[in-house]
Coordinates of C-alpha atoms in Angstrom, one line a residue:
X1 CA 3.1 12.1 -0.9
X2 CA 2.0 9.2 -3.1
X3 CA -1.7 8.3 -3.5
X4 CA -0.9 4.6 -3.8
X5 CA -1.6 2.4 -0.9
X6 CA -0.1 -1.1 -0.4
X7 CA -1.6 -3.6 2.0
X8 CA 0.5 -6.2 3.8
X9 CA -0.1 -9.0 6.3
X10 CA 2.0 -8.6 9.4
X11 CA 3.8 -11.6 10.8
X12 CA 4.8 -12.1 14.5
X13 CA 8.0 -10.3 15.5
X14 CA 10.2 -13.4 15.8
X15 CA 9.6 -14.3 12.2
X16 CA 9.8 -10.7 11.0
X17 CA 13.3 -10.6 12.4
X18 CA 14.1 -14.0 10.9
X19 CA 13.0 -13.0 7.4
X20 CA 14.6 -9.6 7.6
X21 CA 17.9 -11.3 8.4
X22 CA 17.6 -13.5 5.3
X23 CA 16.8 -10.4 3.2
X24 CA 19.9 -8.6 4.6
X25 CA 22.0 -11.7 3.8
X26 CA 20.7 -12.5 0.3
X27 CA 19.1 -9.4 -1.2
X28 CA 21.4 -7.0 -3.1
X29 CA 22.1 -4.2 -0.7
X30 CA 21.4 -1.4 -3.3
X31 CA 17.9 -2.7 -3.8
X32 CA 17.0 -3.8 -0.2
X33 CA 15.1 -0.8 1.1
X34 CA 12.2 -2.8 2.6
X35 CA 11.8 -5.1 5.4
X36 CA 10.4 -8.6 4.7
X37 CA 6.7 -8.5 4.0
X38 CA 3.7 -10.4 2.7
X39 CA 1.9 -8.2 0.2
X40 CA -1.8 -8.7 -0.2
X41 CA -2.6 -5.7 -2.4
X42 CA -0.1 -3.7 -4.5
X43 CA -2.0 -0.6 -5.6
X44 CA -5.1 0.9 -3.9
X45 CA -6.2 4.5 -3.7
X46 CA -4.9 6.0 -0.4
X47 CA -7.8 8.5 0.0
X48 CA -10.7 5.9 -0.2
X49 CA -12.3 5.6 3.2
X50 CA -14.0 2.3 2.2
X51 CA -10.6 0.7 2.2
X52 CA -9.8 1.6 5.7
X53 CA -13.2 0.5 6.9
X54 CA -12.9 -2.9 5.2
X55 CA -9.4 -3.4 6.7
X56 CA -10.8 -2.5 10.2
X57 CA -13.6 -5.0 9.7
X58 CA -11.2 -7.7 8.4
X59 CA -9.0 -7.3 11.5
X60 CA -11.9 -8.3 13.8
X61 CA -10.7 -11.9 13.8
X62 CA -8.2 -14.1 15.6
X63 CA -4.6 -14.2 14.3
X64 CA -4.1 -16.3 11.2
X65 CA -1.9 -19.4 11.2
X66 CA 0.3 -19.7 8.1
X67 CA 2.3 -22.6 7.0
X68 CA 5.7 -21.7 5.5
X69 CA 5.4 -24.6 3.1
X70 CA 8.4 -24.3 0.7
X71 CA 11.0 -22.3 -1.1
X72 CA 10.3 -21.0 -4.6
X73 CA 12.9 -20.0 -7.3
X74 CA 11.3 -17.4 -9.6
X75 CA 14.0 -16.6 -12.1
X76 CA 15.9 -13.7 -10.6
X77 CA 15.0 -14.4 -6.9
X78 CA 13.9 -16.7 -4.1
X79 CA 10.9 -16.6 -1.8
X80 CA 9.3 -18.7 0.9
X81 CA 5.8 -20.0 -0.1
X82 CA 3.0 -19.5 2.4
X83 CA -0.2 -21.6 2.7
X84 CA -3.3 -20.7 4.6
X85 CA -7.0 -21.3 3.7
X86 CA -8.1 -18.6 6.2
X87 CA -5.8 -16.1 4.5
X88 CA -7.2 -17.1 1.1
X89 CA -10.7 -16.6 2.3
X90 CA -10.0 -13.2 3.9
X91 CA -8.2 -12.0 0.8
X92 CA -11.0 -13.1 -1.5
X93 CA -13.5 -11.1 0.6
X94 CA -11.3 -8.1 0.5
X95 CA -10.9 -8.5 -3.3
X96 CA -14.7 -8.3 -3.6
X97 CA -14.9 -5.2 -1.4
X98 CA -12.0 -3.5 -3.2
X99 CA -13.1 -4.6 -6.7
X100 CA -13.8 -1.1 -8.1
X101 CA -10.2 0.0 -7.3
X102 CA -8.2 -3.2 -8.2
X103 CA -5.5 -3.2 -10.8
X104 CA -5.0 -6.4 -12.8
X105 CA -2.3 -7.7 -10.5
X106 CA -4.5 -7.4 -7.5
X107 CA -7.4 -9.2 -9.2
X108 CA -5.3 -12.4 -9.5
X109 CA -5.5 -15.3 -7.0
X110 CA -3.3 -14.7 -4.0
X111 CA 0.0 -16.6 -4.0
X112 CA 1.4 -15.5 -0.6
X113 CA 5.1 -15.4 -0.2
X114 CA 8.1 -13.7 1.5
X115 CA 10.8 -12.7 -0.9
X116 CA 14.3 -13.0 0.5
X117 CA 16.3 -12.5 -2.7
X118 CA 15.4 -10.6 -5.9
X119 CA 17.1 -8.6 -8.7
X120 CA 20.0 -11.2 -9.1
X121 CA 20.9 -13.5 -11.9
X122 CA 19.0 -16.7 -12.4
X123 CA 22.2 -18.6 -11.6
X124 CA 22.7 -16.9 -8.3
X125 CA 19.0 -17.4 -7.4
X126 CA 19.2 -21.1 -8.3
X127 CA 22.2 -21.5 -6.1
X128 CA 20.4 -19.9 -3.1
X129 CA 17.3 -22.0 -3.8
X130 CA 19.3 -25.2 -3.7
X131 CA 21.1 -24.0 -0.5
X132 CA 18.0 -23.1 1.4
X133 CA 16.0 -26.1 0.2
X134 CA 18.7 -28.6 1.4
X135 CA 17.8 -27.9 5.0
X136 CA 14.3 -26.6 4.8
X137 CA 11.5 -28.0 7.0
X138 CA 8.0 -26.6 6.8
X139 CA 6.9 -24.6 9.8
X140 CA 4.0 -22.6 11.2
X141 CA 3.9 -18.9 12.0
X142 CA 1.3 -16.5 13.1
X143 CA 0.0 -13.4 11.2
X144 CA -1.0 -10.8 13.7
X145 CA -2.6 -8.0 11.6
X146 CA -2.8 -6.0 8.5
X147 CA -0.8 -2.9 7.6
X148 CA -1.1 -0.1 5.0
X149 CA 1.9 1.6 3.4
X150 CA 2.3 4.6 1.1
X151 CA 4.3 3.8 -2.0
X152 CA 7.2 6.3 -2.3
X153 CA 8.5 5.1 -5.7
X154 CA 10.9 2.7 -4.1
X155 CA 10.7 2.8 -0.3
X156 CA 7.4 2.5 1.5
X157 CA 6.1 4.7 4.4
X158 CA 4.1 2.9 7.1
X159 CA 0.5 4.3 7.4
X160 CA -1.9 2.3 9.6
X161 CA -1.8 -1.0 11.5
X162 CA -4.9 -3.1 12.1
X163 CA -4.1 -5.7 14.8
X164 CA -6.0 -9.0 14.7
X165 CA -8.1 -9.5 17.9
X166 CA -7.0 -12.6 19.8
X167 CA -10.4 -12.6 21.6
X168 CA -12.5 -12.5 18.5
X169 CA -14.7 -15.5 17.6

Protein backbone atom coordinates (compact mmCIF):
# COMPACT_ATOMS: atom_id res chain seq x y z
CA UNK A 1 0.00 0.00 0.00
CA UNK A 2 1.23 3.47 -0.86
CA UNK A 3 2.36 5.86 1.84
CA UNK A 4 1.09 8.85 -0.13
CA UNK A 5 -2.13 10.51 0.96
CA UNK A 6 -4.23 12.80 -1.25
CA UNK A 7 -6.80 15.18 0.26
CA UNK A 8 -9.89 16.23 -1.69
CA UNK A 9 -12.92 18.41 -1.09
CA UNK A 10 -16.15 16.44 -1.44
CA UNK A 11 -19.01 17.99 -3.40
CA UNK A 12 -22.71 17.32 -2.91
CA UNK A 13 -23.93 14.19 -4.68
CA UNK A 14 -25.93 15.86 -7.48
CA UNK A 15 -22.82 17.72 -8.66
CA UNK A 16 -20.60 14.70 -8.14
CA UNK A 17 -22.81 12.81 -10.61
CA UNK A 18 -22.86 15.79 -13.02
CA UNK A 19 -19.09 16.14 -13.16
CA UNK A 20 -18.58 12.35 -13.32
CA UNK A 21 -20.84 12.29 -16.38
CA UNK A 22 -18.76 15.03 -18.01
CA UNK A 23 -15.55 13.11 -17.28
CA UNK A 24 -17.07 9.94 -18.74
CA UNK A 25 -18.06 11.85 -21.87
CA UNK A 26 -14.85 13.84 -22.43
CA UNK A 27 -11.93 12.16 -20.65
CA UNK A 28 -10.06 9.51 -22.69
CA UNK A 29 -11.43 6.18 -21.40
CA UNK A 30 -7.96 4.59 -21.00
CA UNK A 31 -6.94 7.36 -18.58
CA UNK A 32 -10.23 7.95 -16.74
CA UNK A 33 -9.84 5.81 -13.63
CA UNK A 34 -10.94 8.46 -11.11
CA UNK A 35 -14.24 10.12 -10.35
CA UNK A 36 -14.47 13.90 -10.61
CA UNK A 37 -12.65 15.49 -7.70
CA UNK A 38 -11.34 18.73 -6.18
CA UNK A 39 -7.79 18.12 -5.02
CA UNK A 40 -6.56 20.17 -2.06
CA UNK A 41 -3.28 18.34 -1.36
CA UNK A 42 -1.47 15.95 -3.69
CA UNK A 43 1.20 14.30 -1.52
CA UNK A 44 1.07 13.95 2.26
CA UNK A 45 2.47 11.17 4.45
CA UNK A 46 -0.27 8.62 5.15
CA UNK A 47 1.10 7.58 8.54
CA UNK A 48 1.18 11.06 10.10
CA UNK A 49 -1.51 11.34 12.84
CA UNK A 50 -1.33 15.16 12.84
CA UNK A 51 -2.82 15.18 9.33
CA UNK A 52 -5.89 13.21 10.38
CA UNK A 53 -6.30 15.40 13.47
CA UNK A 54 -6.08 18.60 11.39
CA UNK A 55 -8.67 17.33 8.90
CA UNK A 56 -11.03 16.33 11.73
CA UNK A 57 -10.70 19.84 13.18
CA UNK A 58 -11.14 21.52 9.77
CA UNK A 59 -14.39 19.58 9.23
CA UNK A 60 -15.95 21.17 12.32
CA UNK A 61 -17.59 23.81 10.17
CA UNK A 62 -20.66 24.33 8.05
CA UNK A 63 -20.58 23.14 4.44
CA UNK A 64 -18.74 25.45 2.04
CA UNK A 65 -20.42 27.20 -0.84
CA UNK A 66 -18.42 27.19 -4.06
CA UNK A 67 -19.03 29.20 -7.19
CA UNK A 68 -18.42 27.27 -10.38
CA UNK A 69 -17.15 30.42 -12.05
CA UNK A 70 -15.82 29.46 -15.45
CA UNK A 71 -14.24 26.95 -17.77
CA UNK A 72 -10.47 26.81 -18.21
CA UNK A 73 -8.49 25.43 -21.15
CA UNK A 74 -5.05 24.30 -19.94
CA UNK A 75 -3.30 22.98 -23.01
CA UNK A 76 -4.19 19.28 -23.03
CA UNK A 77 -7.41 19.50 -21.05
CA UNK A 78 -10.39 21.42 -19.70
CA UNK A 79 -11.53 22.13 -16.15
CA UNK A 80 -14.24 24.04 -14.32
CA UNK A 81 -12.80 26.87 -12.17
CA UNK A 82 -14.08 27.15 -8.61
CA UNK A 83 -14.15 30.25 -6.40
CA UNK A 84 -14.64 30.37 -2.62
CA UNK A 85 -13.03 32.69 -0.09
CA UNK A 86 -13.94 30.27 2.71
CA UNK A 87 -12.18 27.42 0.87
CA UNK A 88 -9.08 29.57 0.37
CA UNK A 89 -9.01 30.39 4.09
CA UNK A 90 -9.44 26.76 5.13
CA UNK A 91 -6.77 25.62 2.67
CA UNK A 92 -4.29 28.26 3.89
CA UNK A 93 -4.77 27.13 7.49
CA UNK A 94 -4.24 23.50 6.50
CA UNK A 95 -1.11 24.49 4.55
CA UNK A 96 0.29 26.06 7.72
CA UNK A 97 -0.44 22.91 9.73
CA UNK A 98 0.91 20.58 7.04
CA UNK A 99 3.96 22.73 6.24
CA UNK A 100 6.59 20.20 7.41
CA UNK A 101 5.27 17.62 4.93
CA UNK A 102 4.31 19.73 1.90
CA UNK A 103 5.86 19.16 -1.50
CA UNK A 104 6.42 22.21 -3.72
CA UNK A 105 3.11 21.69 -5.58
CA UNK A 106 1.15 21.74 -2.31
CA UNK A 107 2.88 24.92 -1.09
CA UNK A 108 1.42 26.87 -4.03
CA UNK A 109 -1.75 28.99 -3.73
CA UNK A 110 -4.83 26.86 -4.30
CA UNK A 111 -6.47 27.13 -7.72
CA UNK A 112 -9.50 24.91 -7.15
CA UNK A 113 -10.94 23.19 -10.19
CA UNK A 114 -12.65 20.05 -11.47
CA UNK A 115 -10.96 18.52 -14.50
CA UNK A 116 -13.38 17.03 -17.04
CA UNK A 117 -10.87 16.40 -19.83
CA UNK A 118 -7.13 15.72 -19.78
CA UNK A 119 -4.46 13.91 -21.78
CA UNK A 120 -5.82 15.02 -25.16
CA UNK A 121 -4.39 17.25 -27.88
CA UNK A 122 -4.50 21.01 -27.49
CA UNK A 123 -6.82 21.14 -30.51
CA UNK A 124 -9.32 18.73 -28.97
CA UNK A 125 -9.20 20.55 -25.61
CA UNK A 126 -9.71 23.91 -27.31
CA UNK A 127 -12.77 22.53 -29.13
CA UNK A 128 -14.31 21.27 -25.88
CA UNK A 129 -13.53 24.54 -24.12
CA UNK A 130 -15.37 26.47 -26.85
CA UNK A 131 -18.32 24.04 -26.77
CA UNK A 132 -18.76 24.15 -22.99
CA UNK A 133 -18.14 27.91 -22.77
CA UNK A 134 -20.85 28.68 -25.33
CA UNK A 135 -23.64 27.67 -22.92
CA UNK A 136 -21.94 28.07 -19.53
CA UNK A 137 -23.57 30.08 -16.76
CA UNK A 138 -21.87 30.33 -13.34
CA UNK A 139 -23.61 28.43 -10.55
CA UNK A 140 -23.28 27.61 -6.87
CA UNK A 141 -22.67 24.21 -5.33
CA UNK A 142 -21.98 22.94 -1.86
CA UNK A 143 -18.87 21.19 -0.57
CA UNK A 144 -19.88 18.72 2.13
CA UNK A 145 -16.61 17.42 3.53
CA UNK A 146 -13.00 16.39 3.15
CA UNK A 147 -11.75 12.99 2.02
CA UNK A 148 -8.39 11.24 2.07
CA UNK A 149 -7.18 8.79 -0.54
CA UNK A 150 -4.19 6.46 -0.89
CA UNK A 151 -2.33 6.98 -4.14
CA UNK A 152 -1.95 3.64 -5.94
CA UNK A 153 0.26 4.79 -8.85
CA UNK A 154 -2.77 5.57 -10.99
CA UNK A 155 -6.05 4.79 -9.23
CA UNK A 156 -6.80 6.07 -5.73
CA UNK A 157 -8.21 4.11 -2.80
CA UNK A 158 -10.66 5.93 -0.52
CA UNK A 159 -9.45 6.15 3.08
CA UNK A 160 -11.36 8.50 5.41
CA UNK A 161 -14.25 10.92 5.05
CA UNK A 162 -14.62 14.01 7.25
CA UNK A 163 -18.15 15.38 6.84
CA UNK A 164 -18.72 19.06 7.45
CA UNK A 165 -21.09 19.76 10.34
CA UNK A 166 -24.20 21.61 9.21
CA UNK A 167 -24.84 22.63 12.83
CA UNK A 168 -21.38 24.13 13.45
CA UNK A 169 -21.10 27.86 14.03
